[in-house]
Amino acid sequence: MNIPVDLKYTEDHEWLRRDGDEAIVGITDFAQGELGDVVFIEIETKGEKLSKGDIFGTVEAVKTVSDLFMPVSGEVIEVNEALNDKPELVNKDPYGEGWMIKIKVSDPKEADNLLSADDYKKMVNA
Amino acid sequence: MKVTALNGIHKRSGAKMVEFAGFEMPVEYSGIIDEHMTVRRSAGIFDVSHMGEFWIRGSGALDLINQISSNDPSVLKSGMAQYTCMPNGRGGIVDDLLVYCFDAEKYLLVVNASNTEKDREWILSHNSFNAVFDDVSSEISQIAVQGPDAVKVLQKLTDINLSGVRSYHFITGAIAGIDDVVISATGYTGAGGFELYIKNRDAVSVWEAIANAGMQYGIKPAGLGARDTLRLEMGYCLYGNDIDDTTSPLEAGLGWITKFNNDRKFVDRHFLEMQKSEGVKRKLRGFIIEGKGIPRKGYNIINSDGEITGRVTSGTISPVLKKGIGMGYIAADHSSTGTKIFIEIRKKAIPAEIVKMPFV
């Protein structure tokens, strides 16, 4: 299972890649594997300021639907529009083309409290 | 947790395994959509050994089945199978099942895994006919080979002329070098094909023979996930979702397997006759979502005034239509085909339309 060491993780299986005061968010390889075929992503929070743990969208797989949670507080400044036509990118490339949102991070310190790759690996018993 | 004789094969092929009806079963291998489309276009192979099987034999066998069955088993000739359900005496359904007629005094009942124990108790409690009942669920494996190429795949493994086995008929014979396999032209996918009943000890060799024979057709193993999306595209009921102890066969659109002919006596006959003449208050209907959104079990069905008129019992995305499809009970006066409805998905009313099933 792919768990890149340079990312931060949540217990809800999101990942976060920091870039200055911005960050990219998606779901992990483990999460996409558990969901199975992703068929539809609904994110309607662009422009909204959300708190850590708030729902920023939902991901629909064939068998199930799952909420997506903010790893840290911030404003949703961009949504990956490519997922509208190709939701399967989340399965094929969860850490790359399957990214979900870009956020402007409110408090950079919050990200320090997220799980490291090692912590996350232990959590999912990979 | 119970396992089927094919458990090792599933795990070696990398299947995602889940608990279902007390069994560890494969939910998917290559992905639900890929498996689904493979079955629609060529062929898929399913392990459905969790299903329950009961023999009912003896001079009272037909009388017992007639008593518990909504459909009329007396029309069955040797080599025929019949879909039916067992009314529960309270206007609901104990289970839906297949009845195979081997001869006038020998029948095989194939029931849902989740209901095997309940069904056994139910049938035994109605056996005032001295029929011989034998639960062989743990001895029999069931492999379904489904899809337009299924017959070609299996034909390579048997001398029996499989194209001669008509829908809802079966034959017992040798396949893949194994004798006495029940080869049944039935299935739960609408894609055509066969269901094979085999002794547990032969399951692995039959599975492997089918996988090899099917290679040239691109056969793939398919799990319970694809089984569910395939049956839903056909509008087939799933016990526990679309039918249960609180739904009547007539509400569920199973009037076609509820037979009142020949003055036959069966559980709930009077209730069902009354319900038929008075009309049901709710009907199981299929609907297609317009635009995005996937209906799920338990979601509300609402009308244009925002009133709740029903509830979703099954839903998914149709891999063929690439749209959300579902079934649900809807108040009879709001249930006509073509009616515009809304499915409440995460507090939003998503437009949908009631359509005739099957969906594809």
Coordinates of C-alpha atoms in Angstrom, one line a residue:
Chain A
M1 CA 0.0 0.0 0.0
N2 CA 1.2 3.4 -1.0
I3 CA 1.7 5.9 2.0
P4 CA 4.0 8.7 0.9
V5 CA 6.3 9.8 3.7
D6 CA 6.1 13.5 2.8
L7 CA 2.4 13.8 3.5
K8 CA 0.3 14.3 6.7
Y9 CA -2.7 12.0 7.4
T10 CA -6.0 12.0 9.3
E11 CA -7.7 9.2 11.1
D12 CA -10.5 9.7 8.6
H13 CA -8.1 8.7 5.8
E14 CA -7.5 12.1 4.2
W15 CA -4.0 13.2 3.3
L16 CA -2.6 16.7 3.3
R17 CA 0.3 18.1 1.3
R18 CA 1.6 21.5 2.5
D19 CA 2.8 24.2 0.3
G20 CA 3.5 27.4 2.2
D21 CA 0.2 28.6 3.6
E22 CA -1.7 26.5 1.2
A23 CA -2.3 22.7 1.1
I24 CA -3.7 20.0 -1.1
V25 CA -6.1 17.5 0.3
G26 CA -7.2 14.1 -1.0
I27 CA -8.0 10.6 0.3
T28 CA -5.4 7.8 0.9
D29 CA -4.7 4.8 -1.2
F30 CA -6.1 2.7 1.7
A31 CA -9.4 4.7 1.6
Q32 CA -9.8 4.4 -2.2
G33 CA -9.2 0.6 -1.9
E34 CA -11.8 0.3 0.9
L35 CA -14.4 2.4 -1.1
G36 CA -13.9 0.5 -4.3
D37 CA -14.9 2.1 -7.6
V38 CA -15.4 5.8 -7.0
V39 CA -18.2 7.1 -9.3
F40 CA -19.0 10.6 -8.2
I41 CA -17.5 13.3 -6.0
E42 CA -19.6 16.1 -4.7
I43 CA -17.7 19.1 -3.3
E44 CA -19.8 22.3 -3.0
T45 CA -17.7 24.2 -0.4
K46 CA -15.5 26.2 -2.7
G47 CA -15.0 29.6 -1.1
E48 CA -16.1 28.5 2.3
K49 CA -14.1 28.8 5.5
L50 CA -14.3 25.5 7.3
S51 CA -12.9 24.2 10.6
K52 CA -10.8 21.1 11.1
G53 CA -13.1 18.1 11.0
D54 CA -15.9 19.8 9.0
I55 CA -17.4 18.0 6.0
F56 CA -16.1 19.5 2.8
G57 CA -17.7 17.0 0.4
T58 CA -18.8 13.5 -0.1
V59 CA -17.4 10.7 -2.2
E60 CA -19.8 8.1 -3.8
A61 CA -18.5 4.7 -4.6
V62 CA -20.6 1.9 -6.2
K63 CA -21.4 0.3 -2.8
T64 CA -21.2 3.1 -0.4
V65 CA -21.0 6.9 0.2
S66 CA -18.5 8.5 2.5
D67 CA -18.1 12.1 3.9
L68 CA -14.9 14.0 3.3
F69 CA -13.4 15.9 6.3
M70 CA -11.2 18.9 6.5
P71 CA -7.8 17.8 7.9
V72 CA -7.2 21.3 9.2
S73 CA -9.1 24.6 9.3
G74 CA -9.0 26.8 6.2
E75 CA -10.7 28.1 3.2
V76 CA -11.5 25.9 0.2
I77 CA -9.9 27.8 -2.7
E78 CA -9.9 25.3 -5.4
V79 CA -11.7 22.0 -6.3
N80 CA -10.2 19.4 -8.7
E81 CA -12.6 19.8 -11.6
A82 CA -11.1 16.9 -13.4
L83 CA -12.9 14.6 -11.0
N84 CA -16.3 15.6 -12.5
D85 CA -15.6 13.7 -15.6
K86 CA -13.0 11.2 -14.3
P87 CA -13.9 10.3 -10.7
E88 CA -11.8 7.1 -11.2
L89 CA -8.7 9.2 -10.8
V90 CA -9.2 8.9 -7.1
N91 CA -8.8 5.1 -7.5
K92 CA -5.9 5.3 -10.0
D93 CA -3.8 8.1 -8.5
P94 CA -5.1 9.1 -5.1
Y95 CA -2.0 11.2 -4.2
G96 CA -1.6 12.8 -7.6
E97 CA -4.3 13.4 -10.2
G98 CA -7.0 12.3 -7.8
W99 CA -6.4 15.2 -5.4
M100 CA -9.7 16.8 -4.2
I101 CA -9.3 20.3 -2.9
K102 CA -6.7 23.1 -2.3
I103 CA -7.1 25.0 0.9
K104 CA -5.7 28.2 2.4
V105 CA -4.6 27.0 5.8
S106 CA -5.8 29.1 8.8
D107 CA -3.4 27.9 11.4
P108 CA -0.3 26.1 10.1
K109 CA 0.3 24.6 13.6
E110 CA -2.8 22.4 13.2
A111 CA -1.1 20.4 10.5
D112 CA 1.7 19.5 12.9
N113 CA -0.8 17.5 14.9
L114 CA -1.8 15.3 12.0
L115 CA -0.5 11.7 11.6
S116 CA 2.8 11.1 10.0
A117 CA 3.1 8.4 7.4
D118 CA 4.5 6.0 10.0
D119 CA 1.6 6.8 12.4
Y120 CA -0.9 6.3 9.6
K121 CA 0.7 3.1 8.5
K122 CA 0.3 1.7 12.0
M123 CA -3.3 2.8 12.2
V124 CA -4.3 0.9 9.0
N125 CA -2.0 -2.1 9.8
A126 CA -0.3 -1.8 6.5
Chain B
M1 CA -17.2 -17.1 10.4
K2 CA -18.0 -19.8 7.9
V3 CA -16.1 -20.2 4.7
T4 CA -16.9 -21.7 1.3
A5 CA -14.8 -24.4 -0.4
L6 CA -13.5 -21.7 -2.7
N7 CA -12.3 -19.4 0.1
G8 CA -8.6 -20.0 -0.6
I9 CA -9.0 -19.4 -4.3
H10 CA -10.6 -16.0 -3.6
K11 CA -7.9 -14.9 -1.3
R12 CA -5.1 -16.0 -3.6
S13 CA -6.7 -14.0 -6.4
G14 CA -6.7 -10.9 -4.2
A15 CA -10.4 -10.6 -3.6
K16 CA -11.6 -8.1 -1.0
M17 CA -13.4 -10.3 1.5
V18 CA -16.4 -9.3 3.6
E19 CA -18.7 -11.0 6.1
F20 CA -22.1 -11.8 4.5
A21 CA -24.8 -13.9 6.1
G22 CA -22.2 -15.5 8.4
F23 CA -19.8 -16.4 5.6
E24 CA -16.5 -14.8 4.5
M25 CA -17.3 -13.9 0.9
P26 CA -15.6 -12.1 -1.9
V27 CA -17.2 -8.7 -2.5
E28 CA -15.0 -7.7 -5.4
Y29 CA -11.8 -8.8 -7.3
S30 CA -10.9 -6.4 -10.1
G31 CA -13.6 -3.8 -9.2
I32 CA -17.3 -3.9 -9.2
I33 CA -17.8 -1.9 -12.4
D34 CA -15.2 -4.0 -14.3
E35 CA -16.7 -7.3 -13.1
H36 CA -20.2 -6.0 -13.9
M37 CA -19.4 -5.0 -17.4
T38 CA -17.5 -8.3 -17.9
V39 CA -20.6 -10.2 -17.1
R40 CA -22.8 -8.1 -19.4
R41 CA -20.3 -8.4 -22.3
S42 CA -18.7 -11.8 -21.9
A43 CA -18.8 -13.9 -18.8
G44 CA -18.2 -13.9 -15.1
I45 CA -17.8 -16.6 -12.5
F46 CA -19.4 -16.2 -9.0
D47 CA -19.0 -18.3 -5.9
V48 CA -22.5 -18.3 -4.3
S49 CA -22.0 -21.3 -2.1
H50 CA -23.4 -19.5 0.8
M51 CA -26.9 -20.1 -0.5
G52 CA -28.9 -22.7 1.4
E53 CA -30.1 -26.0 -0.2
F54 CA -32.8 -28.3 1.2
W55 CA -34.0 -31.6 -0.3
I56 CA -37.6 -32.3 0.1
R57 CA -38.5 -35.9 -0.8
G58 CA -41.3 -38.4 -0.5
S59 CA -44.9 -38.8 -1.3
G60 CA -45.8 -35.7 0.8
A61 CA -43.0 -33.5 -0.8
L62 CA -45.3 -31.7 -3.4
D63 CA -48.0 -31.1 -0.8
L64 CA -45.5 -29.5 1.6
I65 CA -44.1 -27.2 -1.1
N66 CA -47.6 -26.3 -2.3
Q67 CA -48.5 -25.3 1.2
I68 CA -45.6 -23.0 1.7
S69 CA -45.2 -21.6 -1.8
S70 CA -46.8 -18.6 -3.4
N71 CA -46.2 -20.1 -6.8
D72 CA -47.8 -23.3 -8.0
P73 CA -45.3 -26.2 -7.8
S74 CA -47.8 -28.6 -9.3
V75 CA -47.0 -27.3 -12.8
L76 CA -43.4 -28.4 -12.4
K77 CA -42.2 -31.3 -14.5
S78 CA -38.9 -33.1 -13.9
G79 CA -36.0 -30.9 -15.0
M80 CA -37.8 -27.6 -14.3
A81 CA -37.1 -24.9 -11.9
Q82 CA -39.4 -22.2 -10.5
Y83 CA -39.0 -18.9 -8.7
T84 CA -41.3 -18.5 -5.8
C85 CA -41.6 -17.0 -2.3
M86 CA -42.9 -18.3 1.0
P87 CA -45.6 -16.1 2.5
N88 CA -45.2 -15.7 6.3
G89 CA -48.8 -16.0 7.5
R90 CA -48.8 -12.3 8.4
G91 CA -48.9 -10.9 5.0
G92 CA -45.1 -10.7 4.6
I93 CA -42.5 -13.0 3.1
V94 CA -40.3 -15.5 4.8
D95 CA -37.9 -15.8 1.9
D96 CA -37.7 -16.0 -1.9
L97 CA -36.3 -19.1 -3.4
L98 CA -35.9 -21.5 -6.3
V99 CA -37.7 -24.9 -6.4
Y100 CA -36.1 -27.5 -8.6
C101 CA -38.2 -30.6 -9.5
F102 CA -36.1 -33.7 -9.9
D103 CA -39.2 -36.0 -9.9
A104 CA -42.7 -36.0 -8.5
E105 CA -41.3 -37.0 -5.1
K106 CA -37.9 -35.2 -5.1
Y107 CA -37.4 -31.4 -5.0
L108 CA -34.4 -29.1 -4.2
L109 CA -35.1 -25.8 -2.6
V110 CA -32.4 -23.1 -2.9
V111 CA -32.8 -20.3 -0.3
N112 CA -31.0 -17.2 0.8
A113 CA -28.0 -17.7 3.0
S114 CA -29.2 -15.1 5.5
N115 CA -32.5 -17.0 5.9
T116 CA -31.4 -20.6 5.9
E117 CA -32.1 -21.3 9.6
K118 CA -35.4 -19.3 9.6
D119 CA -36.5 -21.2 6.4
R120 CA -35.7 -24.6 7.8
E121 CA -37.7 -23.9 11.0
W122 CA -40.6 -22.5 8.9
I123 CA -40.7 -25.4 6.5
L124 CA -40.4 -28.0 9.2
S125 CA -43.3 -26.3 11.1
H126 CA -45.5 -26.8 8.1
N127 CA -44.5 -30.4 7.4
S128 CA -47.7 -32.1 8.3
F129 CA -47.3 -34.2 5.1
N130 CA -44.5 -36.5 6.3
A131 CA -42.1 -35.2 3.7
V132 CA -38.5 -36.0 4.2
F133 CA -36.5 -32.8 4.8
D134 CA -32.7 -32.7 4.5
D135 CA -30.7 -29.5 4.9
V136 CA -27.5 -30.0 2.7
S137 CA -26.5 -26.3 2.7
S138 CA -23.1 -27.1 4.2
E139 CA -22.4 -29.9 1.7
I140 CA -23.2 -28.2 -1.6
S141 CA -21.2 -25.5 -3.4
Q142 CA -22.8 -23.3 -6.0
I143 CA -20.9 -21.7 -8.8
A144 CA -22.8 -19.2 -11.1
V145 CA -21.4 -18.7 -14.6
Q146 CA -23.2 -15.7 -16.1
G147 CA -23.0 -13.7 -19.3
P148 CA -23.5 -14.0 -23.0
D149 CA -20.4 -16.3 -23.3
A150 CA -21.2 -18.5 -20.4
V151 CA -22.7 -21.2 -22.5
K152 CA -19.6 -21.3 -24.8
V153 CA -17.3 -21.5 -21.8
L154 CA -19.2 -24.4 -20.1
Q155 CA -19.8 -26.2 -23.4
K156 CA -16.1 -26.9 -23.6
L157 CA -16.3 -28.8 -20.4
T158 CA -19.3 -31.1 -21.0
D159 CA -20.9 -33.4 -23.7
I160 CA -24.3 -32.2 -22.6
N161 CA -25.8 -29.9 -25.3
L162 CA -26.1 -26.8 -23.1
S163 CA -27.9 -24.7 -25.7
G164 CA -30.7 -27.3 -25.4
V165 CA -31.2 -26.4 -21.7
R166 CA -33.9 -23.8 -21.8
S167 CA -34.3 -21.0 -19.3
Y168 CA -35.5 -22.2 -15.9
H169 CA -34.7 -25.8 -16.8
F170 CA -31.8 -28.0 -15.5
I171 CA -30.0 -31.2 -16.2
T172 CA -27.8 -33.4 -14.0
G173 CA -24.6 -34.6 -15.6
A174 CA -20.9 -34.5 -15.9
I175 CA -19.0 -31.3 -16.4
A176 CA -15.2 -30.7 -16.1
G177 CA -14.9 -34.4 -15.3
I178 CA -17.2 -34.3 -12.3
D179 CA -20.3 -36.4 -12.3
D180 CA -23.8 -35.5 -11.0
V181 CA -23.5 -31.7 -11.3
V182 CA -26.8 -29.9 -11.4
I183 CA -26.5 -27.6 -14.4
S184 CA -29.3 -25.0 -14.1
A185 CA -30.1 -22.4 -16.7
T186 CA -30.9 -19.8 -14.1
G187 CA -29.2 -16.8 -12.6
Y188 CA -29.5 -13.5 -10.8
T189 CA -27.9 -11.2 -13.4
G190 CA -30.2 -11.1 -16.4
A191 CA -27.1 -11.8 -18.5
G192 CA -27.9 -15.4 -19.2
G193 CA -25.8 -18.4 -18.1
F194 CA -25.9 -21.2 -15.7
E195 CA -25.8 -22.0 -12.0
L196 CA -23.9 -25.2 -11.0
Y197 CA -24.5 -27.2 -7.9
I198 CA -21.6 -29.3 -6.9
K199 CA -20.3 -31.3 -3.9
N200 CA -17.9 -29.2 -1.8
R201 CA -14.9 -31.4 -2.6
D202 CA -15.3 -30.8 -6.3
A203 CA -15.8 -27.1 -6.1
V204 CA -12.1 -26.1 -6.6
S205 CA -11.5 -28.3 -9.6
V206 CA -14.7 -27.1 -11.3
W207 CA -14.0 -23.5 -10.6
E208 CA -10.5 -23.8 -12.0
A209 CA -11.7 -25.7 -15.1
I210 CA -14.2 -22.9 -15.8
A211 CA -11.6 -20.2 -15.3
N212 CA -9.3 -21.9 -17.7
A213 CA -12.0 -22.7 -20.3
G214 CA -13.2 -19.1 -20.1
M215 CA -9.8 -17.5 -20.5
Q216 CA -10.2 -17.0 -24.3
Y217 CA -13.5 -15.2 -23.6
G218 CA -12.0 -13.0 -20.9
I219 CA -13.9 -14.6 -18.1
K220 CA -13.3 -13.0 -14.7
P221 CA -14.3 -13.8 -11.2
A222 CA -17.1 -11.6 -9.9
G223 CA -18.1 -10.9 -6.3
L224 CA -21.2 -10.0 -4.3
G225 CA -20.8 -6.4 -5.2
A226 CA -21.3 -7.0 -9.0
R227 CA -24.0 -9.6 -8.2
D228 CA -25.9 -6.8 -6.5
T229 CA -25.5 -4.2 -9.2
L230 CA -26.4 -6.8 -11.9
R231 CA -29.5 -7.9 -10.2
L232 CA -30.6 -4.3 -9.5
E233 CA -30.2 -3.4 -13.2
M234 CA -32.7 -6.2 -13.8
G235 CA -35.1 -5.1 -11.1
Y236 CA -34.7 -8.4 -9.2
C237 CA -35.7 -8.3 -5.6
L238 CA -33.1 -8.8 -2.8
Y239 CA -34.4 -10.3 0.4
G240 CA -33.7 -8.0 3.3
N241 CA -33.8 -4.9 1.0
D242 CA -36.8 -5.0 -1.3
I243 CA -38.8 -7.8 0.3
D244 CA -38.9 -9.0 3.9
D245 CA -41.3 -10.2 6.6
T246 CA -43.3 -6.9 6.3
T247 CA -43.7 -6.7 2.5
S248 CA -46.4 -8.7 0.7
P249 CA -45.6 -10.4 -2.6
L250 CA -48.3 -8.3 -4.3
E251 CA -46.8 -5.0 -3.0
A252 CA -43.4 -6.3 -4.3
G253 CA -44.7 -6.9 -7.8
L254 CA -44.5 -10.6 -7.3
G255 CA -48.1 -11.2 -8.3
W256 CA -46.7 -13.3 -11.2
I257 CA -45.4 -15.8 -8.7
T258 CA -48.6 -15.7 -6.6
K259 CA -51.0 -18.3 -8.0
F260 CA -54.5 -18.8 -6.8
N261 CA -55.4 -21.4 -9.5
N262 CA -56.7 -24.9 -8.9
D263 CA -58.2 -23.8 -5.6
R264 CA -54.8 -24.5 -4.2
K265 CA -54.4 -23.9 -0.5
F266 CA -51.3 -22.2 0.7
V267 CA -50.2 -19.9 3.5
D268 CA -51.8 -16.4 3.3
R269 CA -54.0 -17.4 0.4
H270 CA -57.0 -15.6 1.8
F271 CA -55.1 -12.5 2.8
L272 CA -53.4 -12.2 -0.6
E273 CA -56.7 -12.8 -2.4
M274 CA -58.2 -10.0 -0.4
Q275 CA -55.2 -7.7 -1.0
K276 CA -55.4 -8.5 -4.7
S277 CA -59.1 -7.5 -4.9
E278 CA -58.8 -4.5 -2.7
G279 CA -55.6 -3.3 -4.2
V280 CA -52.3 -2.7 -2.5
K281 CA -51.5 0.6 -0.7
R282 CA -47.9 0.8 -1.8
K283 CA -45.9 -0.7 -4.7
L284 CA -42.3 -1.5 -5.3
R285 CA -41.2 0.6 -8.2
G286 CA -38.0 1.3 -10.1
F287 CA -36.7 4.8 -10.7
I288 CA -33.8 6.5 -12.5
I289 CA -32.1 9.5 -11.1
E290 CA -31.9 12.5 -13.5
G291 CA -28.4 14.0 -13.3
K292 CA -26.0 13.1 -10.5
G293 CA -26.6 11.3 -7.3
I294 CA -26.9 7.7 -6.1
P295 CA -29.9 6.5 -4.2
R296 CA -29.2 4.3 -1.2
K297 CA -31.4 2.1 1.0
G298 CA -33.4 4.1 3.5
Y299 CA -33.5 7.4 1.6
N300 CA -36.8 9.2 1.4
I301 CA -38.8 9.4 -1.8
I302 CA -40.7 12.6 -2.0
N303 CA -43.2 14.2 -4.4
S304 CA -43.1 17.7 -5.9
D305 CA -44.9 19.1 -2.9
G306 CA -42.2 17.8 -0.6
E307 CA -44.3 15.1 0.9
I308 CA -42.8 11.7 1.7
T309 CA -44.4 9.2 -0.6
G310 CA -42.0 6.3 -0.2
R311 CA -38.6 4.9 0.8
V312 CA -35.7 3.5 -1.2
T313 CA -35.1 -0.2 -0.6
S314 CA -32.1 -0.7 -3.0
G315 CA -30.0 1.7 -4.9
T316 CA -26.7 2.0 -6.9
I317 CA -25.2 3.5 -9.9
S318 CA -26.0 1.5 -13.0
P319 CA -22.6 0.7 -14.7
V320 CA -24.5 0.3 -18.0
L321 CA -26.6 3.5 -17.8
K322 CA -24.0 5.4 -15.8
K323 CA -26.9 6.8 -13.8
G324 CA -28.3 6.3 -10.3
I325 CA -31.0 3.6 -10.2
G326 CA -33.1 2.3 -7.4
M327 CA -36.2 0.6 -6.2
G328 CA -38.5 1.5 -3.4
Y329 CA -42.0 1.3 -2.0
I330 CA -44.1 4.2 -3.1
A331 CA -47.7 5.0 -2.1
A332 CA -49.9 3.4 -4.8
D333 CA -51.5 6.6 -5.9
H334 CA -48.1 8.2 -6.5
S335 CA -46.5 5.2 -8.2
S336 CA -47.5 5.4 -11.9
T337 CA -44.7 4.9 -14.5
G338 CA -43.5 8.2 -15.7
T339 CA -44.2 10.0 -12.4
K340 CA -41.6 12.6 -11.5
I341 CA -40.3 12.1 -8.0
F342 CA -37.4 13.3 -5.9
I343 CA -35.0 11.3 -3.8
E344 CA -33.8 13.0 -0.7
I345 CA -30.0 12.7 -0.8
R346 CA -28.1 14.4 2.0
K347 CA -31.0 16.9 2.5
K348 CA -31.3 17.7 -1.2
A349 CA -34.2 16.7 -3.4
I350 CA -32.7 15.1 -6.4
P351 CA -35.1 14.6 -9.4
A352 CA -35.9 11.1 -10.6
E353 CA -38.5 9.3 -12.6
I354 CA -40.5 6.1 -12.0
V355 CA -39.7 3.7 -14.9
K356 CA -40.5 0.2 -15.9
M357 CA -38.0 -2.4 -15.0
P358 CA -35.6 -3.9 -16.0
F359 CA -33.5 -0.8 -16.2
V360 CA -31.3 -2.2 -19.0

